[in-house]
XYZ file of C-alpha atoms in Angstrom:
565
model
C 172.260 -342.171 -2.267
C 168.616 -342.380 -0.765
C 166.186 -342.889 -3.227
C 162.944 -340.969 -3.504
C 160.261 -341.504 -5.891
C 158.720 -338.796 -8.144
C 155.099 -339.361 -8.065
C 152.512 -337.885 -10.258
C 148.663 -338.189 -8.094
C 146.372 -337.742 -11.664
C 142.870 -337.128 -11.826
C 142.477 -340.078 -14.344
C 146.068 -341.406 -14.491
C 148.815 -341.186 -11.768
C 152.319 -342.440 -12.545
C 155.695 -342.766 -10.777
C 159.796 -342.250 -11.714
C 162.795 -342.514 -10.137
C 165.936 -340.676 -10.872
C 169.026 -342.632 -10.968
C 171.734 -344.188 -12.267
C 172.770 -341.312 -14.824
C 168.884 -341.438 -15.753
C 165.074 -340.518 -15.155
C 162.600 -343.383 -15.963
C 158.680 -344.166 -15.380
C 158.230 -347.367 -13.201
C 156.148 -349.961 -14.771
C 152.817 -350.579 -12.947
C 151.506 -354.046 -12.359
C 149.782 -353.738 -15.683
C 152.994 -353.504 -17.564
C 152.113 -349.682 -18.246
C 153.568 -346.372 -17.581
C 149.830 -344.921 -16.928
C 147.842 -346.439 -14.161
C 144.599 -345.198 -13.906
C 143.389 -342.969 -11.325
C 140.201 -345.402 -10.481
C 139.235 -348.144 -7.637
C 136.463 -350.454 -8.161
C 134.755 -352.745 -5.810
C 133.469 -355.692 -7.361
C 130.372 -357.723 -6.344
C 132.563 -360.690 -5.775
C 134.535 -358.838 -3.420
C 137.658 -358.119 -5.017
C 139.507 -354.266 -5.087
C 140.618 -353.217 -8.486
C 142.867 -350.198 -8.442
C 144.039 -348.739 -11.675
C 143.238 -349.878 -15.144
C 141.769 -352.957 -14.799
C 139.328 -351.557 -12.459
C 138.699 -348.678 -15.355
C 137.318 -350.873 -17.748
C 135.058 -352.292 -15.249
C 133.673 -348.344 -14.241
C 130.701 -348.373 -16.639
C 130.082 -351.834 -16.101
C 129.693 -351.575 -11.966
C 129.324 -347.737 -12.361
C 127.948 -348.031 -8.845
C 130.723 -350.002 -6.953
C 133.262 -347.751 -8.823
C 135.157 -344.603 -7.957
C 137.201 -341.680 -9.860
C 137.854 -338.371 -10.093
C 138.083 -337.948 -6.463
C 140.886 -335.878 -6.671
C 138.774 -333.729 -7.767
C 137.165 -333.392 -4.405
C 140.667 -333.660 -2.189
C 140.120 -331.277 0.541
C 136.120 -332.058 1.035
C 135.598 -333.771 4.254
C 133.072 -336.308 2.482
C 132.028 -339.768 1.886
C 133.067 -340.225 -1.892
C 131.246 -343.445 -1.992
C 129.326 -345.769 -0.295
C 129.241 -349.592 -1.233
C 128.508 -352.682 0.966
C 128.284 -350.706 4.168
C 131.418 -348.989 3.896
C 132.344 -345.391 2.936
C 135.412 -344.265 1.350
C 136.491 -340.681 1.208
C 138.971 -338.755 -1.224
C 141.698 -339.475 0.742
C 141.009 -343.005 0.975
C 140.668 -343.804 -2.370
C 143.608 -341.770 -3.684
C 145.757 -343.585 -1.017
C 144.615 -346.474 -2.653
C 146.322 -345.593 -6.046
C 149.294 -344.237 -4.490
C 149.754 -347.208 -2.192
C 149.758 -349.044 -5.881
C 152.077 -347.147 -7.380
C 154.788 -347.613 -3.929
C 154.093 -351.263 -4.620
C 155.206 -350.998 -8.039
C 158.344 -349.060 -7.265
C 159.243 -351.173 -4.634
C 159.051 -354.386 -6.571
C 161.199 -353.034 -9.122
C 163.923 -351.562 -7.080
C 163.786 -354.518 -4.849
C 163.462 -352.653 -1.729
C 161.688 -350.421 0.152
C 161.572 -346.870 -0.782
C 158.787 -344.324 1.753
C 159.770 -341.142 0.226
C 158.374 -338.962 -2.728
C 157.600 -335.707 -4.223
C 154.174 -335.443 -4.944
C 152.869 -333.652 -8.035
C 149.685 -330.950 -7.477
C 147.463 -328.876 -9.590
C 148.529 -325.095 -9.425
C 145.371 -324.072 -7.827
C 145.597 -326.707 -4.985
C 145.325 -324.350 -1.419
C 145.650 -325.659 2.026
C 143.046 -327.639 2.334
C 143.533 -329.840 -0.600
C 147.359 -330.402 -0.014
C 146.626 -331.146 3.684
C 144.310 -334.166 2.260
C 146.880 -335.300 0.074
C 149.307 -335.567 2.297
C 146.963 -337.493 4.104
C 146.494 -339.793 1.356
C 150.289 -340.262 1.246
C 150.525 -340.970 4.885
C 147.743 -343.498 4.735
C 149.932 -345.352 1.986
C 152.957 -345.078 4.440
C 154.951 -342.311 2.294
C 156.590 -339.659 3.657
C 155.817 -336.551 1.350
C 158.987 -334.708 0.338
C 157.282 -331.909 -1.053
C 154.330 -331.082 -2.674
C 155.629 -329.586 -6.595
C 153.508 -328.004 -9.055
C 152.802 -330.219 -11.700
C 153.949 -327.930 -14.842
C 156.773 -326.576 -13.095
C 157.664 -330.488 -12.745
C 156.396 -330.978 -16.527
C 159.363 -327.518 -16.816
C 162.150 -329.601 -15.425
C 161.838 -332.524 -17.467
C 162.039 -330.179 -20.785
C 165.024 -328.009 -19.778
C 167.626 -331.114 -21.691
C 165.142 -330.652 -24.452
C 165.516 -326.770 -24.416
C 169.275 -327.472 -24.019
C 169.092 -329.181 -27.654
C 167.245 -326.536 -28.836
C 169.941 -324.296 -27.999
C 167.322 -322.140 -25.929
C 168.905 -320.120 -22.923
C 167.938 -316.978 -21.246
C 163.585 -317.248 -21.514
C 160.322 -316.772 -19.951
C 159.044 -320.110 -20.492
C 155.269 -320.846 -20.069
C 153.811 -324.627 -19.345
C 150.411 -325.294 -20.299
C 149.684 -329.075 -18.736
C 146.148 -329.898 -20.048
C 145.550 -333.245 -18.210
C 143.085 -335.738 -17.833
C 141.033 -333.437 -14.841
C 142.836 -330.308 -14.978
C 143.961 -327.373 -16.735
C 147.397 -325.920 -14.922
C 149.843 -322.846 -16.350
C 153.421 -322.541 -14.681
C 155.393 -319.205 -16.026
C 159.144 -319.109 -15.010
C 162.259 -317.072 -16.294
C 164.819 -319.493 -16.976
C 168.364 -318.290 -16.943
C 170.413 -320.917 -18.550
C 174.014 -319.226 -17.604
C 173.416 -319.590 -14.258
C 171.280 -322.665 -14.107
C 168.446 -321.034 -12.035
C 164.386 -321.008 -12.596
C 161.833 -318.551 -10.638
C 158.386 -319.545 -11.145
C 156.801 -316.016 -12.000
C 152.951 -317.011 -11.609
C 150.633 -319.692 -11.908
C 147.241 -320.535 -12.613
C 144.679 -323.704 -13.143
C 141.362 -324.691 -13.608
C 140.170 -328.308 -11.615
C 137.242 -328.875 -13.188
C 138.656 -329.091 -16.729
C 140.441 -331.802 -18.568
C 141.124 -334.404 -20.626
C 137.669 -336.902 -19.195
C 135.621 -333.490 -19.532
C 136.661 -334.039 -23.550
C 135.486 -338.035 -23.503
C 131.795 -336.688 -21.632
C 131.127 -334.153 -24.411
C 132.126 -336.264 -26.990
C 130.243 -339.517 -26.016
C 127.026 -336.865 -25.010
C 127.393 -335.688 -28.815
C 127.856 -339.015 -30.110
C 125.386 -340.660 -28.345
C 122.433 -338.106 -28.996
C 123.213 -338.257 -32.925
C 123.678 -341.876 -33.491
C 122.279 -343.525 -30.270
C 118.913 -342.131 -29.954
C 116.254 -345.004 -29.203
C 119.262 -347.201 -29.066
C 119.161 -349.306 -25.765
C 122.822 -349.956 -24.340
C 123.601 -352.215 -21.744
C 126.202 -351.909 -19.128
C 129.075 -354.180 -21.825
C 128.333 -352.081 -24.569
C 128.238 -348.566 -22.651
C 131.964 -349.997 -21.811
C 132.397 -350.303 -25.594
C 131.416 -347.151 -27.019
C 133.668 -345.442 -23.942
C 136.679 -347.578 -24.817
C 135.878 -346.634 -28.875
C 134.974 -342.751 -28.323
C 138.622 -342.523 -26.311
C 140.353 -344.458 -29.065
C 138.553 -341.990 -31.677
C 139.584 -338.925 -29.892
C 143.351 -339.682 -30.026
C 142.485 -340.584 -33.803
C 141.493 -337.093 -34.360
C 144.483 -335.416 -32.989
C 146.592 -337.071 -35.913
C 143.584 -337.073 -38.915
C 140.554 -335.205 -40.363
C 137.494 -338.699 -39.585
C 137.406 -341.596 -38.362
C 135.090 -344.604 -38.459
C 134.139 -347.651 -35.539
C 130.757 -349.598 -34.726
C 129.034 -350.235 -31.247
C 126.933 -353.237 -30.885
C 123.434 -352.159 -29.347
C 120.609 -353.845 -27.585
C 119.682 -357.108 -26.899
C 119.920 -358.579 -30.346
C 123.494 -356.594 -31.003
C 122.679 -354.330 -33.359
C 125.722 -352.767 -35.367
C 125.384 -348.952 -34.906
C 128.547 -347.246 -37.104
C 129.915 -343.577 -35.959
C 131.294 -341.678 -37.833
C 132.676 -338.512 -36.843
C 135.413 -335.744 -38.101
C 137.944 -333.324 -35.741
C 135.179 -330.929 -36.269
C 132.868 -332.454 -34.490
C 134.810 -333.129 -31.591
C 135.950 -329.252 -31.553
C 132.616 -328.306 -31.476
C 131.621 -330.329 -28.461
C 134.198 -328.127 -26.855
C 133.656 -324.492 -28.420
C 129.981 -324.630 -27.454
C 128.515 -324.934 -24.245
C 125.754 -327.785 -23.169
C 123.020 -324.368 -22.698
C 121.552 -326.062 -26.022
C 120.757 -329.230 -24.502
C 118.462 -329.616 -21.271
C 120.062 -330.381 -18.129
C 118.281 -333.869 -17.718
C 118.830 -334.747 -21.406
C 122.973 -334.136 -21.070
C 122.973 -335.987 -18.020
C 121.267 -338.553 -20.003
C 123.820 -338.891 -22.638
C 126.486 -338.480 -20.418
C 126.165 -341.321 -17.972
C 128.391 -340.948 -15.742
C 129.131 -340.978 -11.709
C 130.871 -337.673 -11.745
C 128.511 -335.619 -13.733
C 127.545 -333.047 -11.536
C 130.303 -330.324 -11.921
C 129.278 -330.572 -15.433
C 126.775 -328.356 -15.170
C 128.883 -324.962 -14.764
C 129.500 -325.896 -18.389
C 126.537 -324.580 -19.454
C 127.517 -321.170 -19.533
C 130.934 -321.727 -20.748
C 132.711 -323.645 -22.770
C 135.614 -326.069 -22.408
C 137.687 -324.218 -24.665
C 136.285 -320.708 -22.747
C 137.843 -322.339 -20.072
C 140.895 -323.377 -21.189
C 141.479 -320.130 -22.597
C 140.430 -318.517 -19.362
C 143.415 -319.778 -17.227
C 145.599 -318.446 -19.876
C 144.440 -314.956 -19.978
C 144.301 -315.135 -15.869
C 148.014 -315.666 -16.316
C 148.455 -313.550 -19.317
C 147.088 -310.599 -17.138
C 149.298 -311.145 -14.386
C 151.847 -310.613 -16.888
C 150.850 -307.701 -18.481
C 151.560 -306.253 -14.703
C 154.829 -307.075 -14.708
C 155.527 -306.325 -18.424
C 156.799 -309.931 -19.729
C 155.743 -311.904 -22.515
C 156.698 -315.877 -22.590
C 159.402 -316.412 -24.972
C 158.315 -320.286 -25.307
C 154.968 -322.516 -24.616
C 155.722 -325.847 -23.994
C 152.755 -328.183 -24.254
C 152.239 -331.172 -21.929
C 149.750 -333.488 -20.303
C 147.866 -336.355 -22.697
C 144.916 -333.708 -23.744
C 147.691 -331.594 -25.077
C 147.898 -333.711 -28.390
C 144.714 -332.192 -29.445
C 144.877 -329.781 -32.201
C 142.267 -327.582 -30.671
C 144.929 -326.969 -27.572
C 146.915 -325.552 -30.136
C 144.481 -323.017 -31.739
C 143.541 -321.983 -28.333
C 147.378 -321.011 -27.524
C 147.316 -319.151 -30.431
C 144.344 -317.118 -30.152
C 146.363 -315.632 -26.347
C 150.645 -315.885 -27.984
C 149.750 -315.364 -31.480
C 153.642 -314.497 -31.497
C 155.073 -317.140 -29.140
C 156.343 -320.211 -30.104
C 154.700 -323.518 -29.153
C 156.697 -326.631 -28.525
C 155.028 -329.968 -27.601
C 156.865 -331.449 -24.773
C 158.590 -335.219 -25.064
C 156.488 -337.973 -23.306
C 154.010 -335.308 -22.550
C 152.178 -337.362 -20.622
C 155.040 -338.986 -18.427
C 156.852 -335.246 -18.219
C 155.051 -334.587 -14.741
C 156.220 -337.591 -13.354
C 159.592 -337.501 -14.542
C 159.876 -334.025 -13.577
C 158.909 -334.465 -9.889
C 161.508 -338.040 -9.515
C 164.078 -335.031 -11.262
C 163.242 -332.696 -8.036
C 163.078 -335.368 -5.680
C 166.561 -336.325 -6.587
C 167.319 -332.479 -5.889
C 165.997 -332.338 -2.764
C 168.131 -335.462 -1.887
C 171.267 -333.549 -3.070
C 170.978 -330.452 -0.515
C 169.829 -327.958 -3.634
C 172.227 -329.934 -5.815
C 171.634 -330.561 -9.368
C 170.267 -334.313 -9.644
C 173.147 -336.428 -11.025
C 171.518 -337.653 -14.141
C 170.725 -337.442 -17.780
C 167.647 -335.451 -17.939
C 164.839 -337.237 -20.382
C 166.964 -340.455 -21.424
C 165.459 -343.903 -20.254
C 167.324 -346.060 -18.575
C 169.231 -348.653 -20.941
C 169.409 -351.920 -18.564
C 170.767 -353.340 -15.426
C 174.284 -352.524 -17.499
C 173.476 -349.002 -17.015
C 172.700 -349.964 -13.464
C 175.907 -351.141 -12.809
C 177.688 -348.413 -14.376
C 176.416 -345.375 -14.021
C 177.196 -341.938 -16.123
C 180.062 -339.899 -14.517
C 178.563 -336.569 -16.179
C 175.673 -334.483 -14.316
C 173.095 -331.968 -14.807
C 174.630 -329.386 -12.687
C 174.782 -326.811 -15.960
C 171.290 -327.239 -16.635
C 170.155 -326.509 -13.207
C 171.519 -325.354 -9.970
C 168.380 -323.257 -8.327
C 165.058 -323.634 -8.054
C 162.375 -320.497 -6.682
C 158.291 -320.650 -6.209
C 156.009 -318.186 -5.945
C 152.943 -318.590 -4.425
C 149.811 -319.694 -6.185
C 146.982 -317.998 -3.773
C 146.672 -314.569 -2.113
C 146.046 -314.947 1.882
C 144.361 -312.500 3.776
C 142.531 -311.538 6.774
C 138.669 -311.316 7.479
C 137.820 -307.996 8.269
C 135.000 -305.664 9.141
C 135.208 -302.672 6.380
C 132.556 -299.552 6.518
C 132.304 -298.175 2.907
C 131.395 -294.991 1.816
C 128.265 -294.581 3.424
C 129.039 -295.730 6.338
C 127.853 -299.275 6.008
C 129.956 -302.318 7.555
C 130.624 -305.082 5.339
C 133.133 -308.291 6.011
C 136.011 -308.342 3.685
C 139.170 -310.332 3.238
C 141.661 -308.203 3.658
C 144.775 -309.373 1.842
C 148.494 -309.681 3.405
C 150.238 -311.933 1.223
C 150.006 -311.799 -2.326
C 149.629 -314.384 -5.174
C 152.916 -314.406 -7.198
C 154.899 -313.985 -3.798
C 158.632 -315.592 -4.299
C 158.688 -318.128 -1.658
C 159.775 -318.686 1.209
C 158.109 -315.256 2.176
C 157.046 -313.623 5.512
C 155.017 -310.382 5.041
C 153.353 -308.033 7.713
C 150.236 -306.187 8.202
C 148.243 -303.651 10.651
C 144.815 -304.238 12.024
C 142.561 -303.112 14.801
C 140.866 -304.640 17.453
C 136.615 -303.517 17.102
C 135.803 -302.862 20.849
C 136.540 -301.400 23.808
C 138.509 -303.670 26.354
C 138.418 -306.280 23.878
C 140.242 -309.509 25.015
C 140.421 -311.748 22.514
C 141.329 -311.057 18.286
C 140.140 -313.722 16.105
C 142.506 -314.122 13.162
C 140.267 -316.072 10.252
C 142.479 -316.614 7.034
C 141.204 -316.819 3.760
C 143.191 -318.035 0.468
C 142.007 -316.608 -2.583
C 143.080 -316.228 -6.351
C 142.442 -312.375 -6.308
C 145.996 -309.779 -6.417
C 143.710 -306.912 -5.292
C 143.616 -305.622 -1.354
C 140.045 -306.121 -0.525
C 138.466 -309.478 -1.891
C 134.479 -310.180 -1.402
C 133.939 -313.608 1.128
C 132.674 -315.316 -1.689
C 135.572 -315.400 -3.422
C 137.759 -316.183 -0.480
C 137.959 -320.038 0.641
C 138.348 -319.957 4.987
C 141.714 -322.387 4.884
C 141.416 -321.935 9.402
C 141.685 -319.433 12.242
C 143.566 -318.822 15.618
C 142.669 -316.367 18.463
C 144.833 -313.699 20.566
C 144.599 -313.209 23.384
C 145.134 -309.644 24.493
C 146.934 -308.923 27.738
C 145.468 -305.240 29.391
C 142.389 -302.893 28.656
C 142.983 -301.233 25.039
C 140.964 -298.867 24.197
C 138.839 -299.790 20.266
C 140.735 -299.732 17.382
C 143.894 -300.270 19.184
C 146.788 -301.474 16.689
C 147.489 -305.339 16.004
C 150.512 -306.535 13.928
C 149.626 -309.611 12.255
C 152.175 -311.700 10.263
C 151.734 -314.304 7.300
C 154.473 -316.530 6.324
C 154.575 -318.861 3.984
C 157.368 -321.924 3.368
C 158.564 -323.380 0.178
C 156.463 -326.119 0.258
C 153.544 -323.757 0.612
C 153.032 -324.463 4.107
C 150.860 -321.016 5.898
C 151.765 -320.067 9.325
C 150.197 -317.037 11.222
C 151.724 -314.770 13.365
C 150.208 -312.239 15.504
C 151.157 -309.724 18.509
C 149.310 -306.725 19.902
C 151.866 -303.915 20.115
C 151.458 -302.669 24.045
C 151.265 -305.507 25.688
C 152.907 -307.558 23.017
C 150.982 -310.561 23.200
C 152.108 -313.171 20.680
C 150.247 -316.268 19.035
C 152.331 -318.573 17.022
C 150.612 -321.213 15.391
C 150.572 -323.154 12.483
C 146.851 -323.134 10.287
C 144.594 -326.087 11.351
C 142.902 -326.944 8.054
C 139.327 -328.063 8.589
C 139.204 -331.014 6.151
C 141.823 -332.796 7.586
C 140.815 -335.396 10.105
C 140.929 -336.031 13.740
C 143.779 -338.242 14.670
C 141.313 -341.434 15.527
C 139.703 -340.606 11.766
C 142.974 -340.774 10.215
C 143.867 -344.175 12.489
C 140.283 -345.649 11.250
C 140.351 -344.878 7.720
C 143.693 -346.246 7.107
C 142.788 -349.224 8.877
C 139.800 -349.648 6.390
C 142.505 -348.664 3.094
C 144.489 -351.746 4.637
C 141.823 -353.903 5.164
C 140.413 -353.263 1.696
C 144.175 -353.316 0.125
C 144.348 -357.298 1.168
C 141.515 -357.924 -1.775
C 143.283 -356.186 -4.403
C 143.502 -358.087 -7.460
């Protein structure tokens, strides 16, 4: 059978699996680790790092060094500039996945160009367009694009099986290293089918927005006057991280940093209640200049819309955005599954608690590998035809004797279906008059978030003038499930133009048609009735890049790629 990785594109840690022989494993990186992290770093001496070697070098050459560019997939933007050359998101992340291909390929001992590739919930058009740029730049051929908790969902259902849960609405909170994503779907067990329900996420929150407030806390209360150079910022990262997994399993905990020139011992200590307080209060407290200050880091910009709310306000946000769209359709989640490596935290817990104070909460095996996992589980189900993967869901692979003798038995009672919905309303721009006769532009929503895919939905408009020849269709993605959306809130994914074929008079009727594939691909359809003039043409997503861009910047990735240590 064709093999197809499963391929998890972090924020701070990516990962890939592979489904086979009777079981779903994580690949080993060339670090010997599961984890590789999500950062490239150039080195004075001319050597690429990719992963976690070049992470413990970020604070140390926090110039020459790049991460959370995920962050900005979808931005056509120089990320960063060193020695001449610019790298942009797509660049960098192709980087990391090229990596992780390398990896997979070494241990399978050939070559494998296929994958599913993990997102956040919230990514629209424009950021999946960049990733699968990034993928194409590493030579893989991009499957599908799955939502990372619904992935994180598929890895659990053996462990629901155990549980002896069936019939559910099941709700996946992934709290990662960059974002916050929520997955609801009604599993029904009897006929071994999931529809995703809704879905929501937050991209600027997660697991490395933890370490900043943390080490921004830490540092103003014991580092004050304290001089740091570049080796011992490293330290008292590499210490704070190590402190904050601590926490999750005990009350304090204890280390030393070494300080200034003559090495000064400087010994924390802090409790789990100072680390939840970091993230129940927002930085409004502390000057803008003097966060930035403690915080020290390349990426600290989006920081700053936590001054009016907290990480836990946002956490708790994306689950009340979902637990409204519930209300609507009168369900409550029979289960919360926890997964993603900022899950472990206690405080993730109380949060959940606070929104379900009824549901049960169940911490997800490998939590953070179950994204991973998940998408080499769908990968092999896309490689079936919509058959269930052949495989033991969530048992490692034994050896190379399991290799060579593969399990007869298969998942095919577990599951047999698989349905999306979509993550983003999609609408139309539109000139609206209000009450008082005043004309204001308005996205005018067609399709609606929460939409089982694949879906195709239509909608009347009108052309604006007399004898008018041409209709310009701009489409807007948006997070909003009500008809008329302010442009503000509306992100312009692209456009096309009809042409109309006659003299209509104004306001003269135009059908216009959204459609939207599995994979969450938009198409836009549009035809004015009389002279039915059609346009058929698939959404041209202004971030992506010209084909001689794409040509150039992969030449660089390969260029730069020879240097990796």
């Amino acid at each position: 059978m064709e093999k197809v990785l499963g391929i998890d594109s972090g924020t701070t840690t990516s990962a890939v699996a592979i489904s086979e022989y009777g079981s779903v494993r994580n690949i080993l990186n060339t670090d010997g680790e599961a984890k590789l992290a999500s950062v490239v770093c150039f080195t004075p001496q001319g050597e690429t790092l990719i992963g976690n070697l070049a992470a413990s070098y970020r604070d140390i050459y926090p110039e020459r060094s790049a991460s959370h560019f995920k962050t900005y997939m979808g931005e056509k933007m120089v990320f960063l500039e060193v020695d001449g050359n610019s790298y942009s998101p797509q660049q960098l992340t192709s980087m990391v996945l090229k990596r992780l291909k390398e990896a997979a390929c070494e241990d399978e001992g050939e070559e494998i160009s296929k994958a599913v590739v993990t997102v956040p919930t919230n990514f629209g058009e424009k950021e999946c367009g960049a990733l699968r740029e990034a993928a194409k730049m590493a030579d893989i051929e991009v499957l599908s694009l799955l939502k990372e908790p619904v992935a994180a969902a598929l890895y659990s259902l053996e462990q629901l099986k155990k549980m002896g849960k069936s019939n559910m609405i099941l709700e996946m909170l992934d709290v990662g290293g960059g974002t916050t994503d929520v997955s609801v779907m009604r599993y029904k067990a009897g006929e071994g089918v999931i529809e995703e329900i809704v879905s929501a996420g937050d991209k600027y929150c997660g697991g490395e927005d933890v370490d900043a407030f943390f080490k921004a806390a830490v540092k103003k209360k014991f580092f004050t006057g304290k001089k740091l150079d570049v080796n011992q910022q490293q330290e008292l990262t590499t210490k704070l991280i190590l402190a904050k997994h601590r926490l999750s399993n005990r009350e304090n905990t204890t280390f030393s940093v070494s300080t200034g020139e003559d090495y000064e011992k400087v010994v924390v200590s802090v409790t789990r209640e100072d680390l939840e307080k970091c993230l129940t209060e927002n930085c409004a407290k502390m000057s803008s200049d003097k966060f930035k200050e403690y915080l020290g880091t390349s990426w600290q910009d989006h920081f700053e819309s936590y001054r009016t709310q907290s990480w836990a306000e946002r956490v708790t946000a994306v689950l009340k955005d979902v637990d409204t769209e519930l209300q609507k359709a009168k369900t409550v989640p029979d289960l919360l599954i926890l997964v993603g490596g900022s899950s472990n935290m206690p405080i993730v817990k109380k949060i959940v608690q606070k929104v379900y104070p009824n549901v049960e909460i169940y911490m997800s095996d490998e939590p953070e590998l179950a994204v991973s996992k998940g998408a080499a589980i769908y990968a092999n189900y896309l490689v079936e035809k919509k058959k269930a993967p052949e495989v033991h869901w969530g048992r490692k692979a034994k050896s190379n004797e399991a290799r060579n003798n593969p399990q007869e038995s298969s998942a095919s009672d577990i599951i047999k279906e698989i349905n999306f919905v979509s993550a983003h309303s999609y609408g139309i721009k539109c000139l609206i008059k209000d009450a008082n006769g005043k004309e204001t532009d308005k996205v005018i929503n067609i399709l609606y978030r929460g939409s089982t895919l694949p879906v195709e939905v239509d909608d009347v408009f009108a052309t604006k003038y007399e004898h008018q020849k041409v209709a310009c269709l701009s489409v807007y993605e948006n997070f909003s499930s009500d008809r008329q959306v302010n442009m503000a809130d509306g992100n312009f994914i692209g456009e096309c133009k009809l042409q109309i074929n006659g003299d209509l008079p104004a306001h003269s009727e135009i059908n216009v048609r959204l459609s939207l594939d599995i994979d969450g691909k938009l198409r836009v359809f549009g035809y004015e009735k009389k002279g039915k003039t059609e346009i058929n043409a698939t959404m041209e997503v202004d971030s992506l890049l010209s084909k001689e861009e794409f040509e150039r910047e992969k030449a660089q990735v390969e260029k730069v790629y020879e240097q990796v240590v």
